[in-house]
mmCIF file of C-alpha atoms (C1' of nucleotides) in Angstrom:
data_model
loop_
_atom_site.group_PDB
_atom_site.id
_atom_site.type_symbol
_atom_site.label_atom_id
_atom_site.label_comp_id
_atom_site.label_asym_id
_atom_site.label_seq_id
_atom_site.Cartn_x
_atom_site.Cartn_y
_atom_site.Cartn_z
ATOM 1 C CA MET A 1 139.569 102.620 107.853
ATOM 2 C CA ALA A 2 136.117 101.521 106.748
ATOM 3 C CA ALA A 3 133.647 103.958 108.268
ATOM 4 C CA THR A 4 132.485 102.098 111.335
ATOM 5 C CA LYS A 5 129.041 103.611 111.073
ATOM 6 C CA ASP A 6 128.065 101.842 107.880
ATOM 7 C CA PRO A 7 125.350 99.255 108.404
ATOM 8 C CA ARG A 8 125.992 95.560 107.892
ATOM 9 C CA PRO A 9 126.596 94.717 104.229
ATOM 10 C CA CYS A 10 123.807 92.339 103.339
ATOM 11 C CA SER A 11 121.891 91.059 100.344
ATOM 12 C CA ILE A 12 118.631 91.249 102.261
ATOM 13 C CA ALA A 13 119.158 94.970 102.747
ATOM 14 C CA ASP A 14 120.224 95.447 99.138
ATOM 15 C CA THR A 15 117.215 93.581 97.819
ATOM 16 C CA LEU A 16 114.883 95.548 100.049
ATOM 17 C CA ALA A 17 116.467 98.767 98.838
ATOM 18 C CA LEU A 18 115.207 97.828 95.389
ATOM 19 C CA VAL A 19 111.852 96.215 96.040
ATOM 20 C CA GLY A 20 111.163 97.011 99.671
ATOM 21 C CA GLU A 21 109.455 100.355 99.266
ATOM 22 C CA LYS A 22 105.746 100.524 99.903
ATOM 23 C CA TYR A 23 103.732 98.894 97.075
ATOM 24 C CA SER A 24 106.708 97.523 95.116
ATOM 25 C CA LEU A 25 106.092 93.901 96.026
ATOM 26 C CA LEU A 26 102.380 94.359 95.445
ATOM 27 C CA VAL A 27 103.173 95.584 91.955
ATOM 28 C CA LEU A 28 105.131 92.404 91.492
ATOM 29 C CA ARG A 29 102.209 90.359 92.769
ATOM 30 C CA GLU A 30 99.915 91.907 90.192
ATOM 31 C CA VAL A 31 102.256 91.580 87.240
ATOM 32 C CA CYS A 32 102.875 87.959 88.203
ATOM 33 C CA LEU A 33 99.110 87.483 88.078
ATOM 34 C CA GLY A 34 99.150 89.028 84.623
ATOM 35 C CA ASN A 35 97.707 92.414 85.562
ATOM 36 C CA GLY A 36 100.220 94.774 84.093
ATOM 37 C CA ARG A 37 98.162 97.793 83.095
ATOM 38 C CA PHE A 38 98.494 101.020 84.985
ATOM 39 C CA ASP A 39 94.850 101.445 85.905
ATOM 40 C CA GLN A 40 94.560 97.809 86.922
ATOM 41 C CA LEU A 41 97.539 98.253 89.205
ATOM 42 C CA VAL A 42 96.039 101.368 90.742
ATOM 43 C CA ARG A 43 92.756 99.592 91.445
ATOM 44 C CA ASN A 44 94.097 96.271 92.645
ATOM 45 C CA ILE A 45 96.871 97.688 94.802
ATOM 46 C CA GLY A 46 95.245 100.870 96.033
ATOM 47 C CA ALA A 47 98.335 103.008 95.538
ATOM 48 C CA PRO A 48 98.296 106.699 94.649
ATOM 49 C CA ARG A 49 98.905 107.091 90.927
ATOM 50 C CA ASP A 50 102.023 109.212 91.312
ATOM 51 C CA VAL A 51 103.626 106.840 93.776
ATOM 52 C CA LEU A 52 102.810 103.923 91.541
ATOM 53 C CA ALA A 53 104.366 105.692 88.559
ATOM 54 C CA ALA A 54 107.547 106.225 90.563
ATOM 55 C CA ARG A 55 107.661 102.572 91.648
ATOM 56 C CA LEU A 56 107.171 101.344 88.117
ATOM 57 C CA ARG A 57 109.992 103.509 86.836
ATOM 58 C CA ARG A 58 112.258 102.187 89.541
ATOM 59 C CA LEU A 59 111.381 98.568 88.966
ATOM 60 C CA VAL A 60 111.870 98.924 85.228
ATOM 61 C CA ASP A 61 115.240 100.600 85.786
ATOM 62 C CA ALA A 62 116.207 97.816 88.158
ATOM 63 C CA GLY A 63 115.428 95.218 85.512
ATOM 64 C CA VAL A 64 112.630 93.608 87.480
ATOM 65 C CA LEU A 65 109.862 94.764 85.133
ATOM 66 C CA THR A 66 109.616 95.642 81.477
ATOM 67 C CA ARG A 67 107.291 98.210 79.974
ATOM 68 C CA ARG A 68 106.055 97.133 76.584
ATOM 69 C CA PRO A 69 103.393 98.458 74.258
ATOM 70 C CA TYR A 70 100.440 96.156 73.798
ATOM 71 C CA SER A 71 98.875 98.518 71.305
ATOM 72 C CA GLU A 72 100.150 101.189 68.949
ATOM 73 C CA ARG A 73 97.574 103.820 68.076
ATOM 74 C CA PRO A 74 96.589 104.537 70.686
ATOM 75 C CA GLN A 75 99.846 103.800 72.469
ATOM 76 C CA ARG A 76 99.127 101.669 75.466
ATOM 77 C CA PHE A 77 101.633 100.019 77.759
ATOM 78 C CA GLU A 78 101.761 97.031 79.977
ATOM 79 C CA TYR A 79 104.238 95.997 82.622
ATOM 80 C CA ARG A 80 105.505 92.446 82.804
ATOM 81 C CA PRO A 81 108.010 90.734 85.060
ATOM 82 C CA THR A 82 111.443 89.984 83.667
ATOM 83 C CA ARG A 83 113.201 86.740 84.457
ATOM 84 C CA ALA A 84 114.680 88.428 87.511
ATOM 85 C CA GLY A 85 111.226 89.658 88.487
ATOM 86 C CA LEU A 86 109.784 86.169 88.305
ATOM 87 C CA GLU A 87 112.570 84.977 90.536
ATOM 88 C CA LEU A 88 111.190 87.215 93.261
ATOM 89 C CA GLU A 89 108.076 85.078 93.350
ATOM 90 C CA PRO A 90 109.477 82.934 96.188
ATOM 91 C CA VAL A 91 109.496 86.054 98.321
ATOM 92 C CA LEU A 92 105.823 86.620 97.563
ATOM 93 C CA LEU A 93 104.992 82.991 98.281
ATOM 94 C CA THR A 94 106.673 83.012 101.682
ATOM 95 C CA LEU A 95 105.047 86.320 102.612
ATOM 96 C CA MET A 96 101.654 85.017 101.610
ATOM 97 C CA ALA A 97 102.129 81.783 103.520
ATOM 98 C CA TRP A 98 103.067 83.693 106.649
ATOM 99 C CA GLY A 99 100.049 85.930 106.393
ATOM 100 C CA ASP A 100 97.738 82.999 105.817
ATOM 101 C CA ARG A 101 99.158 81.260 108.870
ATOM 102 C CA HIS A 102 99.456 84.113 111.313
ATOM 103 C CA LEU A 103 97.002 86.766 110.258
ATOM 104 C CA ARG A 104 94.008 84.500 109.622
ATOM 105 C CA ALA A 105 93.454 81.976 112.346
ATOM 106 C CA ASP A 106 89.995 81.625 110.837
ATOM 107 C CA GLY A 107 91.531 79.948 107.821
ATOM 108 C CA GLU A 108 89.731 82.205 105.365
ATOM 109 C CA ARG A 109 92.426 82.864 102.830
ATOM 110 C CA PRO A 110 91.831 85.590 100.265
ATOM 111 C CA MET A 111 93.606 83.561 97.590
ATOM 112 C CA VAL A 112 94.740 79.995 97.101
ATOM 113 C CA LEU A 113 97.507 79.007 94.719
ATOM 114 C CA GLU A 114 96.956 75.668 93.105
ATOM 115 C CA HIS A 115 100.092 73.757 92.264
ATOM 116 C CA SER A 116 100.342 71.573 89.179
ATOM 117 C CA CYS A 117 100.283 68.554 91.492
ATOM 118 C CA GLY A 118 96.649 69.342 92.112
ATOM 119 C CA ARG A 119 96.764 70.596 95.690
ATOM 120 C CA ALA A 120 96.769 74.014 97.243
ATOM 121 C CA LEU A 121 100.361 75.168 97.479
ATOM 122 C CA VAL A 122 101.995 75.237 100.881
ATOM 123 C CA PRO A 123 105.461 76.582 100.143
ATOM 124 C CA VAL A 124 108.325 74.973 102.024
ATOM 125 C CA VAL A 125 111.849 76.353 101.886
ATOM 126 C CA THR A 126 114.345 73.544 101.522
ATOM 127 C CA CYS A 127 118.088 73.252 101.182
ATOM 128 C CA GLY A 128 118.941 73.019 97.509
ATOM 129 C CA CYS A 129 121.730 70.699 98.385
ATOM 130 C CA CYS A 130 120.279 68.085 100.727
ATOM 131 C CA GLY A 131 116.610 68.772 100.077
ATOM 132 C CA GLU A 132 115.663 69.014 103.736
ATOM 133 C CA PRO A 133 113.272 71.702 104.946
ATOM 134 C CA VAL A 134 115.307 74.535 106.419
ATOM 135 C CA ARG A 135 114.919 75.091 110.136
ATOM 136 C CA HIS A 136 116.378 78.038 111.967
ATOM 137 C CA GLU A 137 118.527 75.917 114.220
ATOM 138 C CA ASP A 138 120.132 74.184 111.235
ATOM 139 C CA LEU A 139 121.696 77.409 110.009
ATOM 140 C CA THR A 140 125.023 78.977 110.897
ATOM 141 C CA ALA A 141 125.768 82.459 109.668
ATOM 142 C CA ARG A 142 129.209 83.054 108.188
ATOM 143 C CA PRO A 143 129.805 86.723 107.492
ATOM 144 C CA GLN A 144 132.226 87.194 104.615
ATOM 145 C CA ALA A 145 132.693 90.944 104.799
ATOM 146 C CA PRO A 146 135.946 92.095 106.398
ATOM 147 C CA GLY A 147 135.441 93.627 109.798
ATOM 148 C CA TRP A 148 132.092 92.019 110.443
ATOM 149 C CA THR A 149 131.140 89.249 112.797
ATOM 150 C CA VAL A 150 127.654 87.900 113.350
ATOM 151 C CA ALA A 151 127.313 90.220 116.313
ATOM 152 C CA GLY A 152 128.445 93.348 114.512
ATOM 153 C CA PRO A 153 131.480 95.318 113.449
ATOM 154 C CA GLU A 154 134.696 93.946 114.820
ATOM 155 C CA ALA A 155 135.903 95.562 118.006
ATOM 156 C CA ALA A 156 138.879 97.778 117.217
ATOM 157 C CA MET B 1 77.995 96.629 98.179
ATOM 158 C CA ALA B 2 81.644 96.207 98.984
ATOM 159 C CA ALA B 3 83.357 99.492 98.215
ATOM 160 C CA THR B 4 84.757 98.860 94.765
ATOM 161 C CA LYS B 5 87.770 101.012 95.491
ATOM 162 C CA ASP B 6 89.252 98.757 98.133
ATOM 163 C CA PRO B 7 92.441 97.077 97.021
ATOM 164 C CA ARG B 8 92.650 93.331 96.511
ATOM 165 C CA PRO B 9 92.380 91.436 99.794
ATOM 166 C CA CYS B 10 95.645 89.571 100.080
ATOM 167 C CA SER B 11 97.876 87.992 102.679
ATOM 168 C CA ILE B 12 100.957 89.415 101.002
ATOM 169 C CA ALA B 13 99.604 92.911 101.505
ATOM 170 C CA ASP B 14 98.566 92.164 105.077
ATOM 171 C CA THR B 15 101.945 90.726 105.947
ATOM 172 C CA LEU B 16 103.728 93.681 104.399
ATOM 173 C CA ALA B 17 101.505 96.020 106.366
ATOM 174 C CA LEU B 18 103.050 94.487 109.480
ATOM 175 C CA VAL B 19 106.649 93.902 108.527
ATOM 176 C CA GLY B 20 107.028 95.780 105.267
ATOM 177 C CA GLU B 21 107.978 99.177 106.620
ATOM 178 C CA LYS B 22 111.518 100.325 106.155
ATOM 179 C CA TYR B 23 113.948 98.493 108.503
ATOM 180 C CA SER B 24 111.418 96.023 109.923
ATOM 181 C CA LEU B 25 112.779 93.016 108.098
ATOM 182 C CA LEU B 26 116.320 94.089 108.898
ATOM 183 C CA VAL B 27 115.378 94.130 112.554
ATOM 184 C CA LEU B 28 114.178 90.603 112.094
ATOM 185 C CA ARG B 29 117.449 89.661 110.405
ATOM 186 C CA GLU B 30 119.417 90.938 113.368
ATOM 187 C CA VAL B 31 117.300 89.330 116.044
ATOM 188 C CA CYS B 32 117.468 86.048 114.144
ATOM 189 C CA LEU B 33 121.243 86.409 114.232
ATOM 190 C CA GLY B 34 120.981 86.927 117.975
ATOM 191 C CA ASN B 35 121.612 90.661 118.027
ATOM 192 C CA GLY B 36 118.678 91.940 119.989
ATOM 193 C CA ARG B 37 120.046 94.960 121.841
ATOM 194 C CA PHE B 38 118.945 98.429 120.866
ATOM 195 C CA ASP B 39 122.365 99.877 120.185
ATOM 196 C CA GLN B 40 123.426 96.795 118.260
ATOM 197 C CA LEU B 41 120.363 97.154 116.080
ATOM 198 C CA VAL B 42 121.098 100.812 115.482
ATOM 199 C CA ARG B 43 124.666 100.057 114.430
ATOM 200 C CA ASN B 44 124.055 96.959 112.347
ATOM 201 C CA ILE B 45 120.964 98.243 110.560
ATOM 202 C CA GLY B 46 121.820 101.910 110.274
ATOM 203 C CA ALA B 47 118.353 103.074 111.225
ATOM 204 C CA PRO B 48 117.596 106.328 113.051
ATOM 205 C CA ARG B 49 117.025 105.578 116.732
ATOM 206 C CA ASP B 50 113.515 106.979 116.831
ATOM 207 C CA VAL B 51 112.369 105.056 113.785
ATOM 208 C CA LEU B 52 113.906 101.909 115.189
ATOM 209 C CA ALA B 53 112.083 102.435 118.484
ATOM 210 C CA ALA B 54 108.800 102.782 116.604
ATOM 211 C CA ARG B 55 109.439 99.631 114.570
ATOM 212 C CA LEU B 56 110.320 97.639 117.663
ATOM 213 C CA ARG B 57 107.118 98.703 119.378
ATOM 214 C CA ARG B 58 105.098 97.679 116.355
ATOM 215 C CA LEU B 59 106.798 94.328 115.974
ATOM 216 C CA VAL B 60 106.355 93.544 119.655
ATOM 217 C CA ASP B 61 102.672 94.530 119.470
ATOM 218 C CA ALA B 62 102.289 92.337 116.409
ATOM 219 C CA GLY B 63 103.698 89.366 118.275
ATOM 220 C CA VAL B 64 106.725 89.007 116.044
ATOM 221 C CA LEU B 65 109.234 90.045 118.701
ATOM 222 C CA THR B 66 109.394 89.958 122.468
ATOM 223 C CA ARG B 67 111.117 92.499 124.660
ATOM 224 C CA ARG B 68 112.691 90.878 127.657
ATOM 225 C CA PRO B 69 115.058 92.119 130.323
ATOM 226 C CA TYR B 70 118.473 90.515 130.247
ATOM 227 C CA SER B 71 119.521 92.450 133.333
ATOM 228 C CA GLU B 72 117.738 94.046 136.266
ATOM 229 C CA ARG B 73 119.661 96.866 137.860
ATOM 230 C CA PRO B 74 120.408 98.453 135.551
ATOM 231 C CA GLN B 75 117.351 97.486 133.557
ATOM 232 C CA ARG B 76 118.453 96.414 130.119
ATOM 233 C CA PHE B 77 116.314 94.874 127.427
ATOM 234 C CA GLU B 78 116.799 92.617 124.504
ATOM 235 C CA TYR B 79 114.520 91.806 121.587
ATOM 236 C CA ARG B 80 114.065 88.248 120.447
ATOM 237 C CA PRO B 81 111.942 86.675 117.757
ATOM 238 C CA THR B 82 108.781 84.840 118.789
ATOM 239 C CA ARG B 83 107.787 81.616 117.096
ATOM 240 C CA ALA B 84 105.866 83.703 114.567
ATOM 241 C CA GLY B 85 108.932 85.865 114.061
ATOM 242 C CA LEU B 86 111.117 82.878 113.350
ATOM 243 C CA GLU B 87 108.609 81.733 110.785
ATOM 244 C CA LEU B 88 109.370 84.866 108.814
ATOM 245 C CA GLU B 89 112.888 83.576 108.254
ATOM 246 C CA PRO B 90 111.915 82.005 104.908
ATOM 247 C CA VAL B 91 111.127 85.501 103.684
ATOM 248 C CA LEU B 92 114.596 86.642 104.667
ATOM 249 C CA LEU B 93 116.199 83.616 103.035
ATOM 250 C CA THR B 94 114.456 84.173 99.723
ATOM 251 C CA LEU B 95 115.268 87.885 99.759
ATOM 252 C CA MET B 96 118.901 87.142 100.475
ATOM 253 C CA ALA B 97 119.095 84.506 97.772
ATOM 254 C CA TRP B 98 117.667 86.926 95.211
ATOM 255 C CA GLY B 99 120.121 89.632 96.151
ATOM 256 C CA ASP B 100 123.031 87.237 95.999
ATOM 257 C CA ARG B 101 121.948 86.099 92.546
ATOM 258 C CA HIS B 102 120.950 89.364 90.940
ATOM 259 C CA LEU B 103 122.777 92.119 92.732
ATOM 260 C CA ARG B 104 126.219 90.486 92.833
ATOM 261 C CA ALA B 105 127.246 88.988 89.552
ATOM 262 C CA ASP B 106 130.733 89.019 91.023
ATOM 263 C CA GLY B 107 129.712 86.292 93.442
ATOM 264 C CA GLU B 108 131.028 88.157 96.455
ATOM 265 C CA ARG B 109 128.336 87.482 98.987
ATOM 266 C CA PRO B 110 128.408 89.487 102.204
ATOM 267 C CA MET B 111 127.195 86.494 104.183
ATOM 268 C CA VAL B 112 126.911 82.770 103.675
ATOM 269 C CA LEU B 113 124.494 80.592 105.619
ATOM 270 C CA GLU B 114 125.822 77.147 106.302
ATOM 271 C CA HIS B 115 123.226 74.432 106.512
ATOM 272 C CA SER B 116 123.544 71.516 108.890
ATOM 273 C CA CYS B 117 124.201 69.311 105.867
ATOM 274 C CA GLY B 118 127.564 71.029 105.594
ATOM 275 C CA ARG B 119 127.059 73.138 102.469
ATOM 276 C CA ALA B 120 126.238 76.745 101.891
ATOM 277 C CA LEU B 121 122.482 77.096 101.855
ATOM 278 C CA VAL B 122 120.762 77.716 98.558
ATOM 279 C CA PRO B 123 117.111 78.005 99.521
ATOM 280 C CA VAL B 124 114.610 76.366 97.177
ATOM 281 C CA VAL B 125 110.884 76.843 97.587
ATOM 282 C CA THR B 126 109.087 73.551 97.111
ATOM 283 C CA CYS B 127 105.504 72.353 97.236
ATOM 284 C CA GLY B 128 104.836 70.957 100.692
ATOM 285 C CA CYS B 129 102.618 68.373 99.141
ATOM 286 C CA CYS B 130 104.549 66.885 96.229
ATOM 287 C CA GLY B 131 107.985 68.173 97.159
ATOM 288 C CA GLU B 132 108.737 69.590 93.715
ATOM 289 C CA PRO B 133 110.443 72.981 93.352
ATOM 290 C CA VAL B 134 107.782 75.576 92.623
ATOM 291 C CA ARG B 135 107.928 77.187 89.197
ATOM 292 C CA HIS B 136 105.788 80.115 88.186
ATOM 293 C CA GLU B 137 104.094 78.242 85.377
ATOM 294 C CA ASP B 138 103.007 75.466 87.735
ATOM 295 C CA LEU B 139 100.809 77.815 89.746
ATOM 296 C CA THR B 140 97.188 78.786 89.197
ATOM 297 C CA ALA B 141 95.737 81.557 91.294
ATOM 298 C CA ARG B 142 92.288 80.969 92.764
ATOM 299 C CA PRO B 143 90.922 84.090 94.393
ATOM 300 C CA GLN B 144 88.530 83.229 97.211
ATOM 301 C CA ALA B 145 87.264 86.681 98.037
ATOM 302 C CA PRO B 146 83.789 87.470 96.716
ATOM 303 C CA GLY B 147 83.825 89.927 93.863
ATOM 304 C CA TRP B 148 87.424 89.345 92.906
ATOM 305 C CA THR B 149 88.900 87.573 89.926
ATOM 306 C CA VAL B 150 92.566 87.225 89.139
ATOM 307 C CA ALA B 151 92.303 90.282 86.924
ATOM 308 C CA GLY B 152 90.561 92.476 89.458
ATOM 309 C CA PRO B 153 87.189 93.365 90.924
ATOM 310 C CA GLU B 154 84.306 91.706 89.136
ATOM 311 C CA ALA B 155 82.660 93.805 86.465
ATOM 312 C CA ALA B 156 79.255 94.948 87.734
ATOM 313 C "C1'" DA C 1 81.693 116.962 63.709
ATOM 314 C "C1'" DC C 2 80.957 116.796 68.731
ATOM 315 C "C1'" DG C 3 81.008 115.267 73.316
ATOM 316 C "C1'" DA C 4 82.094 111.543 76.317
ATOM 317 C "C1'" DG C 5 85.120 107.946 77.678
ATOM 318 C "C1'" DT C 6 89.554 105.334 78.282
ATOM 319 C "C1'" DG C 7 94.393 104.559 79.282
ATOM 320 C "C1'" DG C 8 98.416 106.257 81.125
ATOM 321 C "C1'" DG C 9 100.162 109.077 83.304
ATOM 322 C "C1'" DT C 10 101.714 114.406 85.554
ATOM 323 C "C1'" DT C 11 100.776 118.487 88.568
ATOM 324 C "C1'" DT C 12 99.622 120.784 92.727
ATOM 325 C "C1'" DG C 13 99.041 121.463 97.384
ATOM 326 C "C1'" DT C 14 98.561 119.308 101.897
ATOM 327 C "C1'" DT C 15 99.505 115.723 105.427
ATOM 328 C "C1'" DT C 16 102.776 112.119 107.192
ATOM 329 C "C1'" DT C 17 107.134 110.084 107.783
ATOM 330 C "C1'" DT C 18 111.826 110.172 107.974
ATOM 331 C "C1'" DC C 19 115.975 111.792 109.367
ATOM 332 C "C1'" DC C 20 119.484 113.658 112.411
ATOM 333 C "C1'" DA C 21 121.379 115.574 116.360
ATOM 334 C "C1'" DA C 22 120.896 116.524 120.827
ATOM 335 C "C1'" DC C 23 118.996 115.383 125.093
ATOM 336 C "C1'" DT C 24 117.328 112.459 129.140
ATOM 337 C "C1'" DC C 25 117.487 109.047 132.714
ATOM 338 C "C1'" DT C 26 119.444 105.115 135.257
ATOM 339 C "C1'" DC C 27 122.844 102.782 136.668
ATOM 340 C "C1'" DC C 28 128.131 101.251 137.227
ATOM 341 C "C1'" DA C 29 133.104 101.931 137.685
ATOM 342 C "C1'" DG C 30 137.224 104.605 138.879
ATOM 343 C "C1'" DC D 1 131.699 113.120 141.206
ATOM 344 C "C1'" DT D 2 133.148 112.442 136.496
ATOM 345 C "C1'" DG D 3 132.694 109.556 132.768
ATOM 346 C "C1'" DG D 4 130.642 106.115 130.234
ATOM 347 C "C1'" DA D 5 127.090 102.505 128.763
ATOM 348 C "C1'" DG D 6 122.411 101.317 127.406
ATOM 349 C "C1'" DA D 7 117.897 102.432 125.969
ATOM 350 C "C1'" DG D 8 115.489 105.199 124.482
ATOM 351 C "C1'" DT D 9 112.753 110.503 123.745
ATOM 352 C "C1'" DT D 10 112.378 115.163 121.813
ATOM 353 C "C1'" DG D 11 112.439 118.950 118.312
ATOM 354 C "C1'" DG D 12 112.842 120.824 113.976
ATOM 355 C "C1'" DA D 13 114.054 120.451 108.928
ATOM 356 C "C1'" DA D 14 113.764 117.554 104.712
ATOM 357 C "C1'" DA D 15 111.632 113.978 102.093
ATOM 358 C "C1'" DA D 16 107.635 110.933 100.880
ATOM 359 C "C1'" DA D 17 103.017 109.895 100.574
ATOM 360 C "C1'" DC D 18 98.408 111.235 99.574
ATOM 361 C "C1'" DA D 19 94.193 112.903 97.022
ATOM 362 C "C1'" DA D 20 92.205 115.288 93.571
ATOM 363 C "C1'" DA D 21 92.491 117.578 89.548
ATOM 364 C "C1'" DC D 22 94.415 117.978 85.224
ATOM 365 C "C1'" DC D 23 96.451 116.622 80.504
ATOM 366 C "C1'" DC D 24 96.958 114.303 76.077
ATOM 367 C "C1'" DA D 25 96.076 110.995 72.400
ATOM 368 C "C1'" DC D 26 92.952 108.430 70.748
ATOM 369 C "C1'" DT D 27 88.244 105.963 69.898
ATOM 370 C "C1'" DC D 28 83.407 105.441 69.898
ATOM 371 C "C1'" DG D 29 78.468 106.670 69.633
ATOM 372 C "C1'" DT D 30 75.380 109.826 67.490
#
DNA sequence: ACGAGTGGGTTTGTTTTTCCAACTCTCCAG
DNA sequence: CTGGAGAGTTGGAAAAACAAACCCACTCGT
């Protein structure tokens, strides 16, 4: 009886519903860099102030950011990532790596992340279990939701 | 002389400008699963047909997808990821992992990816150089663009 | 004491997008 | 020759995004 017109249940979709709106991940980039003040965010991201205010509210509500005063009198606030927010950093790293690889054949990267090992970070997604780099052809999708196959909703 | 009101130059922003619009990454999810037909995409993603058509055009133009006939007479097309498109899979994996962890305390995941090693995939982002898992505190940002520091545009 | 400046937003009015349903066009099958 | 698929396109209403101006509390220079 499940409405057959619902889209595929999926954590990618659910995550994007929270942080996939325009600017949200850029906000996360800035707060991860330590730039949590409103005017800094406006300048560094280039978002309209009202849209940014809406995003910040949403991200705070979602538990990805916190809003804390860094000065009483005058009251001034700063946004910082929560634990959950920091755990979105892998998403930022993989996005950045893709852009560096595919959008800049010239190799002129706007930012380099230096890892504690001393080299420029090249993020590699590996299997937490066997440690091997994950390749597309090594993955098999197993839908768990009733009524769904890889291809789509089960034929009636 | 660079206009001081431009946002931070950044590969995350550039990548999101290509694939960050609503539904784009879900399209990529479906084509990576092998579901490349228009009506399948509409059903599995839940996107309006016109918006989906616009996204597909953009992704094909960007070189992330290809549109190829899978039948002449009647002409029918299918979208598939290019090499570049497949290389966005790490973004999907990290998004999915975050959603599974933070949006479902109940542990009921809508989909499990089985790795060739035989276990359910838990993606871990590691340093391609030293192989260690990447933690936030192990990273140092080094902006390369002239006029930009981590905090923002250089004070005049 | 006064005016200017800063930080963190909100308001207002206009442009873009999104959304949804309906429609088109080509072919195939009964 | 009627009835579907499949792959979109079209038209109009509703929702977001955008830009600029505005607001408020406070501080600083004079």
